[in-house]
CSV table of C-alpha atoms and ligand atoms in Angstrom, one decimal:
chain,number,residue,atom,x,y,z
A,24,UNK,CA,-18.9,76.4,-41.4
A,25,UNK,CA,-16.9,73.9,-41.5
A,26,UNK,CA,-17.5,71.2,-44.9
A,27,UNK,CA,-18.4,68.1,-43.3
A,28,UNK,CA,-15.7,66.1,-45.9
A,29,UNK,CA,-16.2,61.8,-45.1
A,30,UNK,CA,-13.3,59.9,-46.8
A,31,UNK,CA,-15.2,56.1,-47.4
A,32,UNK,CA,-12.0,54.1,-47.4
A,33,UNK,CA,-8.8,54.6,-45.5
A,34,UNK,CA,-6.9,52.1,-48.1
A,35,UNK,CA,-4.0,54.2,-50.4
A,36,UNK,CA,-6.1,56.0,-51.9
A,37,UNK,CA,-8.4,57.2,-49.0
A,38,UNK,CA,-5.5,58.3,-47.7
A,39,UNK,CA,-3.4,60.0,-49.4
A,40,UNK,CA,-6.3,62.1,-50.2
A,41,UNK,CA,-7.2,62.5,-46.6
A,42,UNK,CA,-3.1,64.0,-46.4
A,43,UNK,CA,-4.0,66.8,-49.1
A,44,UNK,CA,-6.9,67.4,-47.2
A,45,UNK,CA,-5.2,67.0,-43.2
A,46,UNK,CA,-4.4,70.9,-44.0
A,47,UNK,CA,-7.3,71.9,-44.8
A,48,UNK,CA,-9.2,74.7,-42.2
A,49,UNK,CA,-12.4,74.7,-43.5
A,50,UNK,CA,-12.8,70.7,-43.0
A,51,UNK,CA,-13.7,68.8,-40.6
A,52,UNK,CA,-12.3,65.0,-42.0
A,53,UNK,CA,-14.2,61.8,-40.7
A,54,UNK,CA,-12.9,58.6,-42.5
A,55,UNK,CA,-14.6,55.6,-42.1
A,56,UNK,CA,-13.4,52.2,-42.4
A,57,UNK,CA,-14.5,48.9,-41.3
A,58,UNK,CA,-10.9,47.5,-40.5
A,59,UNK,CA,-9.2,48.2,-37.3
A,60,UNK,CA,-6.4,50.1,-39.8
A,61,UNK,CA,-4.4,50.6,-43.1
A,62,UNK,CA,-3.6,47.2,-45.5
A,63,UNK,CA,-0.5,46.9,-47.0
A,64,UNK,CA,-2.5,45.0,-49.7
A,65,UNK,CA,1.2,44.3,-51.7
A,66,UNK,CA,3.4,43.2,-49.2
A,67,UNK,CA,-0.1,40.8,-47.9
A,68,UNK,CA,2.0,37.9,-50.9
A,69,UNK,CA,4.7,37.1,-48.3
A,70,UNK,CA,3.8,37.3,-45.1
A,71,UNK,CA,2.4,33.6,-46.6
A,72,UNK,CA,6.3,33.1,-45.8
A,73,UNK,CA,6.5,31.3,-42.7
A,74,UNK,CA,7.6,33.5,-39.8
A,75,UNK,CA,6.1,35.7,-41.2
A,76,UNK,CA,2.7,38.0,-39.7
A,77,UNK,CA,0.2,39.8,-41.5
A,78,UNK,CA,0.1,42.0,-38.7
A,79,UNK,CA,3.2,43.8,-39.6
A,80,UNK,CA,2.0,44.7,-43.0
A,81,UNK,CA,-1.7,47.2,-41.5
A,82,UNK,CA,-1.1,50.2,-39.5
A,83,UNK,CA,-3.7,51.0,-37.5
A,84,UNK,CA,-5.3,54.3,-38.0
A,85,UNK,CA,-5.6,54.7,-33.9
A,86,UNK,CA,-1.9,54.7,-34.6
A,87,UNK,CA,-1.2,56.5,-37.7
A,88,UNK,CA,-4.0,59.3,-37.2
A,89,UNK,CA,-3.8,59.8,-33.7
A,90,UNK,CA,-2.0,63.3,-34.2
A,91,UNK,CA,-3.7,64.3,-37.1
A,92,UNK,CA,-7.6,66.1,-37.1
A,93,UNK,CA,-9.8,63.1,-37.9
A,94,UNK,CA,-12.4,61.9,-36.6
A,95,UNK,CA,-12.1,58.0,-37.5
A,96,UNK,CA,-15.8,55.3,-37.4
A,97,UNK,CA,-15.4,52.0,-37.5
A,98,UNK,CA,-17.5,50.2,-39.3
A,99,UNK,CA,-18.9,48.9,-42.4
A,100,UNK,CA,-20.8,51.6,-45.3
A,101,UNK,CA,-23.7,49.1,-46.4
A,102,UNK,CA,-25.8,52.2,-48.8
A,103,UNK,CA,-25.0,55.7,-49.8
A,104,UNK,CA,-27.3,58.3,-50.6
A,105,UNK,CA,-25.8,60.9,-52.9
A,106,UNK,CA,-29.3,62.7,-53.4
A,107,UNK,CA,-30.4,63.0,-49.8
A,108,UNK,CA,-26.2,63.7,-49.0
A,109,UNK,CA,-25.8,60.6,-46.1
A,110,UNK,CA,-23.8,56.6,-45.5
A,111,UNK,CA,-25.2,54.1,-43.6
A,112,UNK,CA,-22.8,51.5,-41.6
A,113,UNK,CA,-23.8,48.4,-40.7
A,114,UNK,CA,-24.8,49.9,-36.9
A,115,UNK,CA,-27.8,51.2,-38.8
A,116,UNK,CA,-26.2,55.3,-38.2
A,117,UNK,CA,-26.6,57.5,-40.7
A,118,UNK,CA,-23.2,59.5,-41.1
A,119,UNK,CA,-24.4,63.0,-43.0
A,120,UNK,CA,-21.4,64.6,-45.5
A,121,UNK,CA,-21.0,67.9,-47.5
A,122,UNK,CA,-18.5,65.8,-49.9
A,123,UNK,CA,-17.5,61.5,-50.2
A,124,UNK,CA,-14.6,60.2,-51.4
A,125,UNK,CA,-15.1,57.1,-52.3
A,126,UNK,CA,-12.7,54.9,-51.6
A,127,UNK,CA,-13.7,51.9,-51.0
A,128,UNK,CA,-11.5,49.7,-53.7
A,129,UNK,CA,-13.2,46.4,-54.3
A,130,UNK,CA,-14.0,42.8,-53.7
A,131,UNK,CA,-12.4,39.9,-56.2
A,132,UNK,CA,-14.9,38.7,-58.2
A,133,UNK,CA,-16.2,34.5,-58.8
A,134,UNK,CA,-17.1,34.0,-61.6
A,135,UNK,CA,-20.1,31.3,-62.2
A,136,UNK,CA,-18.8,28.3,-62.1
A,137,UNK,CA,-20.5,26.3,-59.5
A,138,UNK,CA,-18.6,25.1,-56.2
A,139,UNK,CA,-15.3,28.4,-57.1
A,140,UNK,CA,-16.8,30.4,-53.6
A,141,UNK,CA,-16.7,28.4,-51.7
A,142,UNK,CA,-13.8,26.4,-51.9
A,143,UNK,CA,-11.2,28.9,-53.0
A,144,UNK,CA,-9.8,31.2,-50.9
A,145,UNK,CA,-9.0,34.7,-52.2
A,146,UNK,CA,-5.5,36.7,-51.2
A,147,UNK,CA,-7.5,41.0,-51.1
A,148,UNK,CA,-7.0,41.6,-47.3
A,149,UNK,CA,-5.3,41.1,-44.1
A,150,UNK,CA,-8.2,38.2,-43.2
A,151,UNK,CA,-7.9,36.3,-46.6
A,152,UNK,CA,-4.4,35.5,-45.9
A,153,UNK,CA,-4.4,34.9,-42.0
A,154,UNK,CA,-6.6,32.0,-44.0
A,155,UNK,CA,-4.4,31.4,-46.3
A,156,UNK,CA,-1.5,30.8,-44.0
A,157,UNK,CA,-4.1,28.9,-41.2
A,158,UNK,CA,-4.3,26.8,-44.3
A,159,UNK,CA,-1.4,25.9,-45.5
A,160,UNK,CA,0.9,26.0,-42.4
A,161,UNK,CA,-1.2,22.9,-41.0
A,162,UNK,CA,1.3,20.8,-43.0
A,163,UNK,CA,4.2,20.7,-45.7
A,164,UNK,CA,3.7,19.3,-48.9
A,165,UNK,CA,-0.2,19.7,-49.2
A,166,UNK,CA,-1.3,20.3,-53.4
A,167,UNK,CA,-1.4,24.4,-54.0
A,168,UNK,CA,-3.5,25.1,-57.3
A,169,UNK,CA,-4.0,29.0,-58.1
A,170,UNK,CA,-6.5,30.3,-60.0
A,171,UNK,CA,-5.3,33.2,-61.9
A,172,UNK,CA,-1.7,34.1,-63.7
A,173,UNK,CA,-1.4,37.6,-62.9
A,174,UNK,CA,1.0,39.3,-60.2
A,175,UNK,CA,-1.4,38.4,-57.5
A,176,UNK,CA,-1.0,34.7,-58.1
A,177,UNK,CA,2.3,34.7,-60.3
A,178,UNK,CA,3.9,36.4,-56.8
A,179,UNK,CA,1.7,33.7,-54.4
A,180,UNK,CA,2.7,30.9,-56.0
A,181,UNK,CA,6.1,32.4,-56.2
A,182,UNK,CA,6.3,31.9,-52.1
A,183,UNK,CA,4.5,29.3,-51.6
A,184,UNK,CA,6.8,26.6,-54.2
A,185,UNK,CA,9.7,26.5,-51.5
A,186,UNK,CA,7.5,24.2,-48.9
A,187,UNK,CA,4.6,23.1,-51.1
A,188,UNK,CA,3.3,21.6,-54.2
A,189,UNK,CA,2.6,24.3,-56.1
A,190,UNK,CA,-0.3,24.3,-59.9
A,191,UNK,CA,-1.3,27.9,-61.6
A,192,UNK,CA,-4.3,27.8,-63.6
A,193,UNK,CA,-4.5,30.9,-66.4
A,194,UNK,CA,-7.5,30.9,-68.9
A,195,UNK,CA,-5.5,32.6,-71.5
A,196,UNK,CA,-2.1,31.8,-72.7
A,197,UNK,CA,0.7,33.5,-71.1
A,198,UNK,CA,2.0,35.3,-67.1
A,199,UNK,CA,1.9,38.4,-66.2
A,200,UNK,CA,-0.6,40.7,-68.4
A,201,UNK,CA,0.6,44.1,-67.0
A,202,UNK,CA,4.7,42.7,-68.3
A,203,UNK,CA,6.0,41.9,-71.6
A,204,UNK,CA,6.7,39.2,-73.1
A,205,UNK,CA,9.7,38.8,-72.6
A,206,UNK,CA,9.4,39.6,-68.5
A,207,UNK,CA,6.6,37.6,-68.6
A,208,UNK,CA,8.2,34.8,-69.8
A,209,UNK,CA,11.3,35.6,-67.2
A,210,UNK,CA,9.0,35.1,-64.6
A,211,UNK,CA,7.2,31.9,-66.0
A,212,UNK,CA,11.4,29.9,-66.4
A,213,UNK,CA,11.8,31.3,-63.3
A,214,UNK,CA,9.1,29.4,-61.4
A,215,UNK,CA,8.9,26.2,-63.5
A,216,UNK,CA,12.5,25.9,-62.3
A,217,UNK,CA,11.1,27.1,-58.9
A,218,UNK,CA,8.4,23.2,-59.0
A,219,UNK,CA,6.2,25.6,-60.4
A,220,UNK,CA,3.2,23.6,-62.8
A,221,UNK,CA,1.2,25.8,-65.1
A,222,UNK,CA,-1.6,25.2,-66.7
A,223,UNK,CA,-1.6,27.8,-70.0
A,224,UNK,CA,-5.0,28.4,-71.7
A,225,UNK,CA,-7.1,26.4,-69.0
A,226,UNK,CA,-9.9,27.7,-68.6
A,227,UNK,CA,-11.6,26.7,-64.4
A,228,UNK,CA,-15.8,25.3,-65.8
A,229,UNK,CA,-15.8,23.4,-62.2
A,230,UNK,CA,-14.1,22.9,-58.6
A,231,UNK,CA,-15.3,20.3,-56.3
A,232,UNK,CA,-14.5,19.9,-52.5
A,233,UNK,CA,-11.2,18.0,-53.7
A,234,UNK,CA,-10.8,18.9,-57.3
A,235,UNK,CA,-11.1,21.6,-60.5
A,236,UNK,CA,-11.8,20.9,-63.4
A,237,UNK,CA,-8.7,23.3,-65.5
A,238,UNK,CA,-9.4,23.1,-69.2
A,239,UNK,CA,-8.0,19.2,-70.8
A,240,UNK,CA,-7.1,18.3,-66.7
A,241,UNK,CA,-8.0,17.8,-63.2
A,242,UNK,CA,-6.2,18.9,-60.3
A,243,UNK,CA,-6.5,17.5,-57.3
A,244,UNK,CA,-5.6,19.9,-54.8
A,245,UNK,CA,-5.6,20.3,-50.3
A,246,UNK,CA,-5.8,24.3,-50.6
A,247,UNK,CA,-7.2,26.6,-53.4
A,248,UNK,CA,-6.3,29.6,-53.7
A,249,UNK,CA,-8.2,32.3,-56.5
A,250,UNK,CA,-6.6,35.4,-57.9
A,251,UNK,CA,-8.5,35.7,-61.2
A,252,UNK,CA,-9.9,38.9,-60.7
A,253,UNK,CA,-11.8,41.9,-58.5
A,254,UNK,CA,-14.9,44.0,-59.2
A,255,UNK,CA,-16.9,46.8,-57.2
A,256,UNK,CA,-18.8,46.3,-54.3
A,257,UNK,CA,-22.2,44.7,-54.6
A,258,UNK,CA,-24.2,47.1,-52.2
A,259,UNK,CA,-23.2,50.2,-54.4
A,260,UNK,CA,-25.5,48.8,-57.2
A,261,UNK,CA,-28.0,50.0,-54.5
A,262,UNK,CA,-27.2,53.4,-54.1
A,263,UNK,CA,-28.3,56.1,-56.7
A,264,UNK,CA,-24.9,56.6,-58.0
A,265,UNK,CA,-24.6,56.0,-61.4
A,266,UNK,CA,-22.5,52.9,-62.5
A,267,UNK,CA,-21.5,52.0,-65.7
A,268,UNK,CA,-22.1,47.8,-66.6
A,269,UNK,CA,-19.6,45.9,-64.4
A,270,UNK,CA,-20.8,48.1,-61.4
A,271,UNK,CA,-18.1,50.6,-61.5
A,272,UNK,CA,-18.8,54.9,-60.4
A,273,UNK,CA,-18.8,56.9,-63.9
A,274,UNK,CA,-17.0,60.3,-62.7
A,275,UNK,CA,-16.8,62.6,-65.0
A,276,UNK,CA,-12.7,64.1,-65.6
A,277,UNK,CA,-11.7,64.6,-61.9
A,278,UNK,CA,-13.7,61.6,-60.4
A,279,UNK,CA,-16.6,63.4,-59.2
A,280,UNK,CA,-20.0,61.6,-59.6
A,281,UNK,CA,-22.4,63.4,-58.5
A,282,UNK,CA,-22.7,67.0,-56.9
A,283,UNK,CA,-19.6,66.6,-53.7
A,284,UNK,CA,-18.6,63.4,-53.9
A,285,UNK,CA,-15.9,62.0,-55.6
A,286,UNK,CA,-14.8,58.4,-56.7
A,287,UNK,CA,-11.0,57.5,-56.0
A,288,UNK,CA,-8.6,54.2,-56.8
A,289,UNK,CA,-9.2,51.0,-57.9
A,290,UNK,CA,-13.3,52.2,-57.6
A,291,UNK,CA,-12.4,54.9,-60.5
A,292,UNK,CA,-11.5,53.3,-63.8
A,293,UNK,CA,-9.1,55.1,-65.6
A,294,UNK,CA,-8.3,54.8,-69.6
A,295,UNK,CA,-5.0,55.8,-70.5
A,296,UNK,CA,-3.9,57.4,-73.7
A,297,UNK,CA,-4.2,54.2,-75.4
A,298,UNK,CA,-7.7,54.4,-74.6
A,299,UNK,CA,-7.4,50.5,-72.2
A,300,UNK,CA,-7.8,50.2,-69.4
A,301,UNK,CA,-5.0,51.8,-66.7
A,302,UNK,CA,-4.7,48.0,-64.7
A,303,UNK,CA,-5.9,48.6,-61.0
A,304,UNK,CA,-2.6,49.2,-58.4
A,305,UNK,CA,-1.4,51.0,-55.3
A,306,UNK,CA,0.5,53.0,-57.4
A,307,UNK,CA,-2.4,55.5,-59.9
A,308,UNK,CA,-4.9,54.7,-56.9
A,309,UNK,CA,-1.9,56.5,-55.0
A,310,UNK,CA,-2.3,58.3,-57.5
A,311,UNK,CA,-5.9,59.0,-57.7
A,312,UNK,CA,-7.1,59.6,-54.2
A,313,UNK,CA,-3.4,63.0,-54.0
A,314,UNK,CA,-5.6,63.8,-57.1
A,315,UNK,CA,-9.2,64.3,-55.6
A,316,UNK,CA,-7.4,65.4,-52.5
A,317,UNK,CA,-7.1,68.0,-53.8
A,318,UNK,CA,-8.9,68.6,-56.1
A,319,UNK,CA,-11.9,69.1,-53.4
A,320,UNK,CA,-9.1,71.9,-51.6
A,321,UNK,CA,-9.6,73.8,-54.7
A,322,UNK,CA,-13.0,73.7,-54.5
A,323,UNK,CA,-12.6,75.4,-51.0
A,324,UNK,CA,-11.3,77.6,-51.8
A,325,UNK,CA,-13.1,78.8,-55.0
A,326,UNK,CA,-9.8,78.5,-56.7
A,327,UNK,CA,-10.5,77.3,-60.8
A,328,UNK,CA,-9.4,75.7,-62.9
A,329,UNK,CA,-8.6,72.8,-61.3
A,330,UNK,CA,-6.0,70.8,-62.4
A,331,UNK,CA,-6.3,67.9,-65.0
A,332,UNK,CA,-5.4,64.4,-63.6
A,333,UNK,CA,-2.3,62.9,-65.5
A,334,UNK,CA,-1.6,59.5,-63.9
A,335,UNK,CA,1.7,58.0,-64.5
A,336,UNK,CA,3.0,54.5,-63.9
A,337,UNK,CA,6.2,55.0,-62.4
A,338,UNK,CA,6.9,50.8,-62.5
A,339,UNK,CA,5.4,47.4,-62.3
A,340,UNK,CA,7.1,45.0,-60.1
A,341,UNK,CA,6.3,41.1,-59.1
A,342,UNK,CA,8.9,39.9,-56.7
A,343,UNK,CA,9.5,36.4,-57.2
A,344,UNK,CA,10.7,34.5,-54.4
A,345,UNK,CA,13.6,33.5,-53.1
A,346,UNK,CA,15.3,36.9,-53.9
A,347,UNK,CA,14.6,37.6,-57.3
A,348,UNK,CA,12.0,39.8,-59.7
A,349,UNK,CA,11.0,40.9,-62.4
A,350,UNK,CA,9.2,44.4,-64.4
A,351,UNK,CA,10.3,47.7,-65.3
A,352,UNK,CA,10.6,51.0,-64.0
A,353,UNK,CA,11.2,54.4,-65.6
A,354,UNK,CA,7.9,54.9,-67.2
A,355,UNK,CA,9.1,51.9,-69.0
A,356,UNK,CA,12.3,52.5,-69.6
A,357,UNK,CA,13.7,50.2,-68.0
A,358,UNK,CA,12.9,46.2,-67.4
A,359,UNK,CA,14.0,44.6,-64.9
A,360,UNK,CA,14.5,41.5,-63.2
A,361,UNK,CA,16.5,38.7,-60.2
A,362,UNK,CA,17.9,40.2,-57.5
A,363,UNK,CA,17.7,43.7,-58.1
A,364,UNK,CA,14.6,44.5,-58.9
A,365,UNK,CA,13.1,41.9,-55.9
A,366,UNK,CA,15.2,44.8,-53.8
A,367,UNK,CA,13.2,47.2,-56.0
A,368,UNK,CA,10.5,46.1,-54.8
A,369,UNK,CA,11.5,46.3,-51.1
A,370,UNK,CA,12.5,49.7,-51.9
A,371,UNK,CA,9.3,50.5,-53.1
A,372,UNK,CA,7.6,49.4,-50.1
A,373,UNK,CA,9.5,51.5,-47.4
A,374,UNK,CA,9.7,54.5,-49.9
A,375,UNK,CA,4.9,54.0,-49.2
A,376,UNK,CA,5.7,53.5,-45.6
A,377,UNK,CA,7.7,56.4,-45.2
A,378,UNK,CA,6.0,58.8,-47.0
A,379,UNK,CA,3.0,58.0,-44.6
A,380,UNK,CA,4.7,58.2,-42.0
A,381,UNK,CA,5.8,62.0,-43.3
A,382,UNK,CA,1.7,62.5,-44.4
A,383,UNK,CA,1.1,62.6,-40.9
A,384,UNK,CA,3.3,63.5,-38.5
A,385,UNK,CA,3.1,59.7,-37.7
A,386,UNK,CA,6.6,57.8,-35.9
A,387,UNK,CA,6.4,54.1,-37.9
A,388,UNK,CA,6.6,52.1,-34.6
A,389,UNK,CA,9.7,49.1,-34.6
B,9,FAD,C1,-2.4,40.3,-53.9
B,9,FAD,C2,-1.9,41.9,-53.9
B,9,FAD,C3,-0.5,42.5,-54.9
B,9,FAD,C4,-0.6,42.8,-55.2
B,9,FAD,N1,0.3,43.5,-55.5
B,9,FAD,C5,0.4,45.4,-55.4
B,9,FAD,C6,1.8,45.7,-56.2
B,9,FAD,O1,2.6,44.7,-55.9
B,9,FAD,N2,2.0,46.9,-56.0
B,9,FAD,C7,1.0,47.6,-56.8
B,9,FAD,O2,1.5,49.3,-57.1
B,9,FAD,N3,-0.4,47.2,-56.4
B,9,FAD,C8,-0.7,46.1,-56.3
B,9,FAD,N4,-2.0,45.3,-55.8
B,9,FAD,C9,-3.7,46.0,-56.1
B,9,FAD,C10,-4.0,47.4,-54.9
B,9,FAD,O3,-3.6,47.3,-53.4
B,9,FAD,C11,-5.1,48.5,-55.7
B,9,FAD,O4,-4.9,48.8,-56.0
B,9,FAD,C12,-4.3,49.2,-53.9
B,9,FAD,O5,-4.9,48.6,-53.5
B,9,FAD,C13,-6.3,50.0,-54.1
B,9,FAD,O6,-6.2,51.1,-53.2
B,9,FAD,P1,-8.0,51.5,-53.4
B,9,FAD,O7,-7.4,52.9,-51.6
B,9,FAD,O8,-8.4,51.1,-54.1
B,9,FAD,O9,-8.9,50.4,-52.0
B,9,FAD,P2,-8.3,49.4,-51.2
B,9,FAD,O10,-6.3,49.6,-50.5
B,9,FAD,O11,-8.2,48.3,-51.4
B,9,FAD,O12,-8.0,50.1,-50.0
B,9,FAD,C14,-10.0,50.3,-49.5
B,9,FAD,C15,-10.2,50.6,-48.2
B,9,FAD,O13,-11.6,50.7,-48.0
B,9,FAD,C16,-12.2,50.0,-46.3
B,9,FAD,N5,-13.2,49.7,-47.4
B,9,FAD,C17,-13.7,48.6,-47.9
B,9,FAD,N6,-15.0,47.3,-48.0
B,9,FAD,C18,-16.2,49.2,-47.4
B,9,FAD,C19,-17.2,49.7,-46.4
B,9,FAD,N7,-18.0,48.9,-47.3
B,9,FAD,N8,-16.9,49.8,-46.1
B,9,FAD,C20,-16.7,50.6,-45.1
B,9,FAD,N9,-14.5,50.8,-45.7
B,9,FAD,C21,-15.0,49.4,-46.4
B,9,FAD,C22,-11.1,48.3,-46.7
B,9,FAD,O14,-11.0,47.8,-45.1
B,9,FAD,C23,-10.0,49.2,-46.9
B,9,FAD,O15,-9.3,50.4,-46.2
B,9,FAD,C24,-1.9,43.7,-55.3
B,9,FAD,C25,-3.0,44.0,-55.0
B,9,FAD,C26,-4.0,42.5,-54.6
B,9,FAD,C27,-4.9,41.9,-53.7
């Protein structure tokens, strides 16, 4: 009898896993996702530019999966019962599975600072991006405060600075922890020249409807954007999944968290050779999803031993509008900055879209 394989979340990991299992004759595949399409999250910051559409960064599942043997359920998962092997949906319906790939990604993490969650706008989804766009498009020259000097905060600052007064607040004393100090300093200089004000080493302590207190500074704002971190969805705590102290599922070396239940993508925290957490990125999510899909395929055929997962970060590129970028490629072997870095980032996006189209036999809409 065909095995029911449910993929929870059609993001970078979920789709990569599905692509590996598409031609598996013994599998009945179902994708459950609360959204109507696959969001190209790394492309969202540039959608904040005037004239750019958020909808072009979302690939409709109806379109993508129309020729694939995948059933789709458009609903939010609200709970999982590992022991009884079902998940329940917002509608109240239950979905039974033999195998589950949990790839629902992460959500913005708001530390306990009064007013923060009420007034700050995160950027993690297409809806978040539309909401920020509505605020910033009201008029030019607004005061925008972005909290968080990592990749997301820096890319947003680069896009908004040509039309607004932009400040970035960062608790640590440097930007972009994923890049070396020289590359981070390049990003800092470029954005400062473009007009971004930086408040480094400034801890956010208070948020009201019109200002924040960061370190010694009181910063007034019209729009406040939160780019200060991610965490696992809170509803996972109400499941019988084994979780670590931060609420991430704890899996073995193959990502298996319970019998025939796997985790992939941002939700699967993985340590590198140096024992440090590998940054959660789309490329890691894709590799993890493809790996977990392969492992399940092999197990369906009793094809042992299973492969080992060797995640490899090929590069890290940050867009610094207009037209420039900074980062490293070739597994850290080559630092890039300026127009070439921005061009490479565009190529990475294009390659991803092409790969997706190939995997699902889909023609990219013009
Ligand atoms: C602004 C921004 C810029 C970024 N830029 C880069 C970059 O340049 N390069 C890079 O490599 N990484 C980047 N990242 C990180 C990258 O986007 C993530 O690492 C990646 O999306 C994780 O993939 P995933 O499959 O785990 O989750 P996601 O891509 O987040 O997908 C999760 C899916 O699960 C669905 N889902 C969530 N909850 C539920 C639920 N309860 N029920 C049903 N469905 C659900 C969602 O709708 C979504 O489709 C960026 C992130 C952000 C926020």
